[in-house]
Coordinates of C-alpha atoms in Angstrom, one line a residue:
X1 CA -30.3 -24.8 31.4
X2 CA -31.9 -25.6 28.0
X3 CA -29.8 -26.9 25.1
X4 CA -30.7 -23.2 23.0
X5 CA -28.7 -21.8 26.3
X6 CA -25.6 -23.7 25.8
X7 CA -25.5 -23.1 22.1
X8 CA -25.8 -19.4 22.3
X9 CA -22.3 -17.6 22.4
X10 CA -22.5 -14.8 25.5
X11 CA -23.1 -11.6 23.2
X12 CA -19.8 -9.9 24.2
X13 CA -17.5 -13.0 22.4
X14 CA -19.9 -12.9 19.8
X15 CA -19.4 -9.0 18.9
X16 CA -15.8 -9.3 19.4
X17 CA -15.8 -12.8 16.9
X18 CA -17.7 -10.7 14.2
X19 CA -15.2 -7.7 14.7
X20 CA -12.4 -10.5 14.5
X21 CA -14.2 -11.5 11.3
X22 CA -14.5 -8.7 9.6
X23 CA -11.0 -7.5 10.3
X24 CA -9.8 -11.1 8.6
X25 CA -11.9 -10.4 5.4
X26 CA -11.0 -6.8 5.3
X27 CA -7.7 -7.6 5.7
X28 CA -7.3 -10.4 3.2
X29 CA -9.2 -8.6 0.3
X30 CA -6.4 -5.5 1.0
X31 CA -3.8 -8.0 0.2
X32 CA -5.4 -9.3 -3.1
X33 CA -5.9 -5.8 -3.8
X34 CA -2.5 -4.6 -3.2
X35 CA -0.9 -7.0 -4.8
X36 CA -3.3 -6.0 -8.2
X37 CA -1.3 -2.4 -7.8
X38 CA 2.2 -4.3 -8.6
X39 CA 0.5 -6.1 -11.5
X40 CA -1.5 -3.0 -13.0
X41 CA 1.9 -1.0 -13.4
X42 CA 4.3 -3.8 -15.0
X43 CA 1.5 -4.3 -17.3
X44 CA 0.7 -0.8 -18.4
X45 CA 4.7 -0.5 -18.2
X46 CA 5.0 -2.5 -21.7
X47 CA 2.5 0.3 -23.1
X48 CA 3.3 3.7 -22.2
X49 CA 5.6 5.6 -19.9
X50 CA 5.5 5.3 -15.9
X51 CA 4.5 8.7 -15.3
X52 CA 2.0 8.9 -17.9
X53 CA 0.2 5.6 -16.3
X54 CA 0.1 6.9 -12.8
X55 CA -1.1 10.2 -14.0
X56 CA -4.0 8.9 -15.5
X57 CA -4.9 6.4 -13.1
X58 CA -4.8 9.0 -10.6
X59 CA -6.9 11.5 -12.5
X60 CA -9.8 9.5 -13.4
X61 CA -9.7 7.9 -10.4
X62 CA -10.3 11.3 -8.3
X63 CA -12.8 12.3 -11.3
X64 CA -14.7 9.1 -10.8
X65 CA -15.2 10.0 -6.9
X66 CA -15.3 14.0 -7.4
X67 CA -19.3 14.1 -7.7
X68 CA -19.7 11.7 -4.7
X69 CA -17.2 13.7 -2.6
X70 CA -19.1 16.7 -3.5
X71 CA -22.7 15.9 -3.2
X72 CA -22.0 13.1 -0.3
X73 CA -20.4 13.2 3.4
X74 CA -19.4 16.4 5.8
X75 CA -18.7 19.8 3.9
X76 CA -14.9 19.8 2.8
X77 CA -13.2 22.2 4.7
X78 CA -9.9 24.3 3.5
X79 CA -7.8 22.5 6.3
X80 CA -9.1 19.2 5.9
X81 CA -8.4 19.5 1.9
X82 CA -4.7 21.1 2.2
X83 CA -4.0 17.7 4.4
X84 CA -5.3 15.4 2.4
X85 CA -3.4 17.1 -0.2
X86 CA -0.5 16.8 1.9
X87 CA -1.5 12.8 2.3
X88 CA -1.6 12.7 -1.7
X89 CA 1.5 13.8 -2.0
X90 CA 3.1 11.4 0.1
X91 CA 0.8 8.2 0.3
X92 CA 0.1 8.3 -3.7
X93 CA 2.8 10.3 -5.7
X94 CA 5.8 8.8 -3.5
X95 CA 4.7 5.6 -3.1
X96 CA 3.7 5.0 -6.1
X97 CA 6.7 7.0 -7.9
X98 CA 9.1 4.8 -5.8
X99 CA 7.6 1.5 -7.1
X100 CA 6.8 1.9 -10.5
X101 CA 9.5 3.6 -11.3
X102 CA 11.7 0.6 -9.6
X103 CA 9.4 -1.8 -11.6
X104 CA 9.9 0.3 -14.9
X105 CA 13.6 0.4 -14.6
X106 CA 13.4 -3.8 -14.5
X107 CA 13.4 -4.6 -11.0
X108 CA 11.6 -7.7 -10.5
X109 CA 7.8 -7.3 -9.8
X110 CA 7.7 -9.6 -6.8
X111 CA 10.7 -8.3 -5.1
X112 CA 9.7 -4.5 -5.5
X113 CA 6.5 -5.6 -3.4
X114 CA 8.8 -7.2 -0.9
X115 CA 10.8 -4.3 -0.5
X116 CA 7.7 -1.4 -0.1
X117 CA 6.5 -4.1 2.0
X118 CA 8.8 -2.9 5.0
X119 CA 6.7 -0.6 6.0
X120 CA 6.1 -2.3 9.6
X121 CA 9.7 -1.1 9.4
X122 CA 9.7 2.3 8.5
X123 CA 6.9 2.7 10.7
X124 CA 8.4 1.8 13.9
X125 CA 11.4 4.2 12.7
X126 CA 8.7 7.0 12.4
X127 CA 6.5 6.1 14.9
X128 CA 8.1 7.9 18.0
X129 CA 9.2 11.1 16.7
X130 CA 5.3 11.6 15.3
X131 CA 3.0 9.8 17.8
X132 CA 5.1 9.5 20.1
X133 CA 5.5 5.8 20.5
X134 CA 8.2 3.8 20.8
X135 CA 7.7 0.2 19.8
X136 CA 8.4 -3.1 22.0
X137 CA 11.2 -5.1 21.8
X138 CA 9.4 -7.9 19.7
X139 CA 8.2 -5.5 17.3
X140 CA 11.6 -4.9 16.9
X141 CA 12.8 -7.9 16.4
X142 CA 9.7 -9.2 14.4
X143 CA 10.8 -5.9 12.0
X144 CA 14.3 -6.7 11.5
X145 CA 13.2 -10.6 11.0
X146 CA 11.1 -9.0 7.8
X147 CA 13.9 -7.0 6.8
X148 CA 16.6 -10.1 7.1
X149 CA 14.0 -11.5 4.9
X150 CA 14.2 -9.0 2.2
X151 CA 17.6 -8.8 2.2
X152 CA 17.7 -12.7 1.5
X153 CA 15.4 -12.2 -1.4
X154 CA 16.8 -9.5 -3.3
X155 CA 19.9 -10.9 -3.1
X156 CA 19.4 -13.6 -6.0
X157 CA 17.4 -10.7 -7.5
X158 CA 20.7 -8.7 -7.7
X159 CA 22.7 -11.6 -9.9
X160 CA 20.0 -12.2 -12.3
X161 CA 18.6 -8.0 -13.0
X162 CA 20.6 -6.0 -14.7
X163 CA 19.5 -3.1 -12.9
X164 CA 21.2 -0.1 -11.7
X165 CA 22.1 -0.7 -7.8
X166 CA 20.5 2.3 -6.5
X167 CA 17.2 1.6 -8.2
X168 CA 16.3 -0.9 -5.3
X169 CA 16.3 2.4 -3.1
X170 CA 13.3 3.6 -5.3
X171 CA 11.0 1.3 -3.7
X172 CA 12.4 2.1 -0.1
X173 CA 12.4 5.6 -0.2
X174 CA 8.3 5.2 -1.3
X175 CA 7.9 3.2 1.6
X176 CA 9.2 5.9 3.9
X177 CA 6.9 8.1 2.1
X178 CA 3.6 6.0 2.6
X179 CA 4.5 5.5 6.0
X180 CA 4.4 8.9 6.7
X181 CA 1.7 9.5 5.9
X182 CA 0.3 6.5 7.1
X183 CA 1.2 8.5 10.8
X184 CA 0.2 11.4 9.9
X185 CA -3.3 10.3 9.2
X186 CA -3.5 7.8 12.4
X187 CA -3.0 11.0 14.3
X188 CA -5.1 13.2 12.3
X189 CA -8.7 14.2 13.5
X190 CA -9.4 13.9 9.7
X191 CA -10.0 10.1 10.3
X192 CA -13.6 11.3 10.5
X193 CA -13.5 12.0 7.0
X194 CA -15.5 9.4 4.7
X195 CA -12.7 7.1 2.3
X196 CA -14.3 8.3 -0.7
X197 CA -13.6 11.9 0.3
X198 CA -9.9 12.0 1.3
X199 CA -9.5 9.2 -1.4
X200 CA -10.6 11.7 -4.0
X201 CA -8.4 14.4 -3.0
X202 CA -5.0 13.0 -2.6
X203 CA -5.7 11.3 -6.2
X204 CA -6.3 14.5 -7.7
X205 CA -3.6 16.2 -6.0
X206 CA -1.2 13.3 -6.9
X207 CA -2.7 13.9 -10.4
X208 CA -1.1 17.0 -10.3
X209 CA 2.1 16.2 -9.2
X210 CA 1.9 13.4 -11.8
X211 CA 1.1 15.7 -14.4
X212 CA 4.3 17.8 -14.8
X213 CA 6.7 14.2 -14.4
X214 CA 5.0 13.0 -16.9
X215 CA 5.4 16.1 -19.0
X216 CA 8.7 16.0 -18.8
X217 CA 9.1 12.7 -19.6
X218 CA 7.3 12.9 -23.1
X219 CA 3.9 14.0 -22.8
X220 CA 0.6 14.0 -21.2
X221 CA -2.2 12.5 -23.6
X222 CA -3.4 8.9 -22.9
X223 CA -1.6 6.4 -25.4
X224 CA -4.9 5.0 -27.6
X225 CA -4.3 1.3 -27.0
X226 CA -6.7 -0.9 -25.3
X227 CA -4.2 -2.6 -23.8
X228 CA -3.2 0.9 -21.7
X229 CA -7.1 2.0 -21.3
X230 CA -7.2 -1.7 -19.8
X231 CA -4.5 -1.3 -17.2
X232 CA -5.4 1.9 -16.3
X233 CA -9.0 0.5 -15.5
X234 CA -7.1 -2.3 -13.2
X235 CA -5.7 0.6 -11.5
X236 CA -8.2 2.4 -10.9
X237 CA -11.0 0.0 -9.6
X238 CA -9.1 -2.6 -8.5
X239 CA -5.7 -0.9 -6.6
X240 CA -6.7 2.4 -6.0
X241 CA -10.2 2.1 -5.1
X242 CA -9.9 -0.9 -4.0
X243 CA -6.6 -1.5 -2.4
X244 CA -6.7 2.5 -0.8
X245 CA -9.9 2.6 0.5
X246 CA -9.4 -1.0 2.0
X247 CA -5.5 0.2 3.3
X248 CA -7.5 3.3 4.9
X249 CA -10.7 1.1 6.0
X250 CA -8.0 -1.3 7.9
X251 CA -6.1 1.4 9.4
X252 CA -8.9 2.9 10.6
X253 CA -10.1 -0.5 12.8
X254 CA -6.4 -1.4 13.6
X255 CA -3.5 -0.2 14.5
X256 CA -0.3 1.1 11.6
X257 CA 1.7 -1.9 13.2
X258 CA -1.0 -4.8 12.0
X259 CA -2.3 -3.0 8.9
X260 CA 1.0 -2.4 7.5
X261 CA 2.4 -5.9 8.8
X262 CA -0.2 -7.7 7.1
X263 CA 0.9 -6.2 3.9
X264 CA 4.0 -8.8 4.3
X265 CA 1.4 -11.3 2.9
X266 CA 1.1 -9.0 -1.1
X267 CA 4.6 -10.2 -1.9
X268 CA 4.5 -13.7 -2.9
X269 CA 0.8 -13.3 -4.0
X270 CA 2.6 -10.7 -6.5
X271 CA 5.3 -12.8 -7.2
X272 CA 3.4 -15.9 -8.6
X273 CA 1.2 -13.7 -10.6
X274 CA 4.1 -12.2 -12.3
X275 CA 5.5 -15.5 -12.9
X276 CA 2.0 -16.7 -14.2
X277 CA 1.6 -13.4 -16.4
X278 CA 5.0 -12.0 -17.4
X279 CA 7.1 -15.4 -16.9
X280 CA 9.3 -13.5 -14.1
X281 CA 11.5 -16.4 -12.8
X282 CA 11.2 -17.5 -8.9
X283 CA 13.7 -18.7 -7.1
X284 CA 14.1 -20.7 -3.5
X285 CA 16.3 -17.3 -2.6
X286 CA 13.1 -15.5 -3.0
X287 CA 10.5 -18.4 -1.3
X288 CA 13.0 -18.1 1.8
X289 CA 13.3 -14.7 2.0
X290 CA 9.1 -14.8 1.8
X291 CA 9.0 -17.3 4.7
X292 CA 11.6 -15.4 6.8
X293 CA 9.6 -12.3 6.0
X294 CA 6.1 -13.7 7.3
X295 CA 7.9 -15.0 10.6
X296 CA 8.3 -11.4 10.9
X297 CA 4.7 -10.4 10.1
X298 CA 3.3 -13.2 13.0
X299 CA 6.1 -11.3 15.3
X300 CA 4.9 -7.9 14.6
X301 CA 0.8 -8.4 14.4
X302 CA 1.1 -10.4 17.5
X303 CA 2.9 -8.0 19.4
X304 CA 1.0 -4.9 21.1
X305 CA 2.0 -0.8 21.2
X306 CA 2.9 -0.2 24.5
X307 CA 0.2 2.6 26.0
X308 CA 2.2 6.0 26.8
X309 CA 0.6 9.0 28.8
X310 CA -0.3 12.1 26.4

């Protein structure tokens, strides 16, 4: 056999290398990503109300795709727009209600991404009454392990923020929302919609929703700062277009479990830019309850959905 022979990889490993590959990358950039979303809000925070900043990041956001999802990709049907307006309703205005308005009430930046965080959680809560799955035993336990590691975090948080007990549920009841509709969409047969598409939907419908919050809390007009015209461009090309299209891109080539475990990894990412940027303190509460919360990630991501008859 010649020595070209022996170097060449048999094609099958090398497929499944460069699928491993570009899972990694895909992976890894949704992190940075997602951690730019915590960042974007307590910025903007210090500049204008938290309705008013996720109204119009969601608006130009949607306006930004609306002539690609019009011109581009399969003709939108009426069904496949009242879902994704479902899916905006839950994945963008809930989510993102829950955490900014966590953040905006004083929670600590880091800890409200360690919290939204348990969605591997909330999905294996969720995941048997909607897809029918029930999750292994290590899942389990690799879920709970994240969880314990919350719990250790937040509580330091809780003797240093003088915030209102019940606005650390904020955060939580977001993440129930996103993963939601993070099942709802696994199971959908709208998966074979293009990103860009459903993307531009739930934005605007979240818009919407956005749009009578944050008239009630004060107004709807953009405040003329460049400071908020700067955030609200972080949020809109960095963690919604790029964070959402790369959550939906993972999903898509994974399974809910991995995607949403690997989101473990946002938190302390999130937690030393806020310390770098805003001077929020970190604590070796909050670097145990990180390390805790990633032996639950390598649990969960390791772990595999057991395969049930339809």
């Amino acid at each position: 056999m010649s020595a070209a022979g022996l170097a060449s990889p048999p094609p099958r490993l090398s497929g499944r290398l460069r699928g491993l590959v570009l899972i990694v990358l895909v992976e890894a950039a949704l992190v940075v990503c997602w951690s730019a979303g915590f960042i974007g809000v307590r910025f903007a925070s210090d500049h204008a109300p938290i309705f008013l900043i996720l109204l119009w990041r969601s608006l130009v956001s949607g306006l930004v795709l609306l002539p690609f999802a019009l011109a581009m990709g399969p003709r939108l049907r009426i069904v496949d727009v009242a879902f994704q307006m479902l899916l905006g309703a839950l994945a963008m205005a809930g989510y993102l209600s829950g955490f900014a308005l966590a953040i905006g009430m004083g929670v600590p930046t880091g800890l409200t991404a360690l919290i939204t965080d348990m969605l591997p959680l909330a999905v294996a809560l969720l995941s048997w009454p909607i897809l029918g799955q029930a999750l292994t035993g290590r899942q389990w336990i690799g879920s709970f392990i994240g969880l314990a590691g919350v719990f250790i975090a937040s509580g330091w948080s809780l003797k240093v923020a003088d915030v209102p007990l019940w606005a650390y549920g904020l955060p939580v009841l977001g993440t129930l929302s996103l993963a939601l509709a993070t099942l709802l969409q696994k199971r959908s047969a709208v998966n074979a919609m293009p990103v860009y598409q459903s993307l531009c939907i739930q934005c605007l419908s979240a818009s919407a929703i956005f749009a009578g919050l944050a008239w009630h809390e004060g107004g709807v007009l953009p405040v003329m700062e460049a400071r908020f015209a700067g955030g609200i461009l972080w949020l809109v090309f960095v963690a919604t277009f790029g964070a959402w299209s790369l959550y939906y891109l993972a999903l898509r080539k994974s399974s809910p479990a991995r995607v949403t475990a690997v989101l473990y990894l946002s938190p302390p990412v999130t937690m030393i830019w806020a310390w770098l940027m805003f001077g929020e303190p970190l604590s070796w509460a909050m670097a145990a309850g990180l390390l805790v919360s990633l032996a639950g990630i390598v649990i969960v991501a390791r772990a595999r959905m057991p395969v049930h008859a339809a």
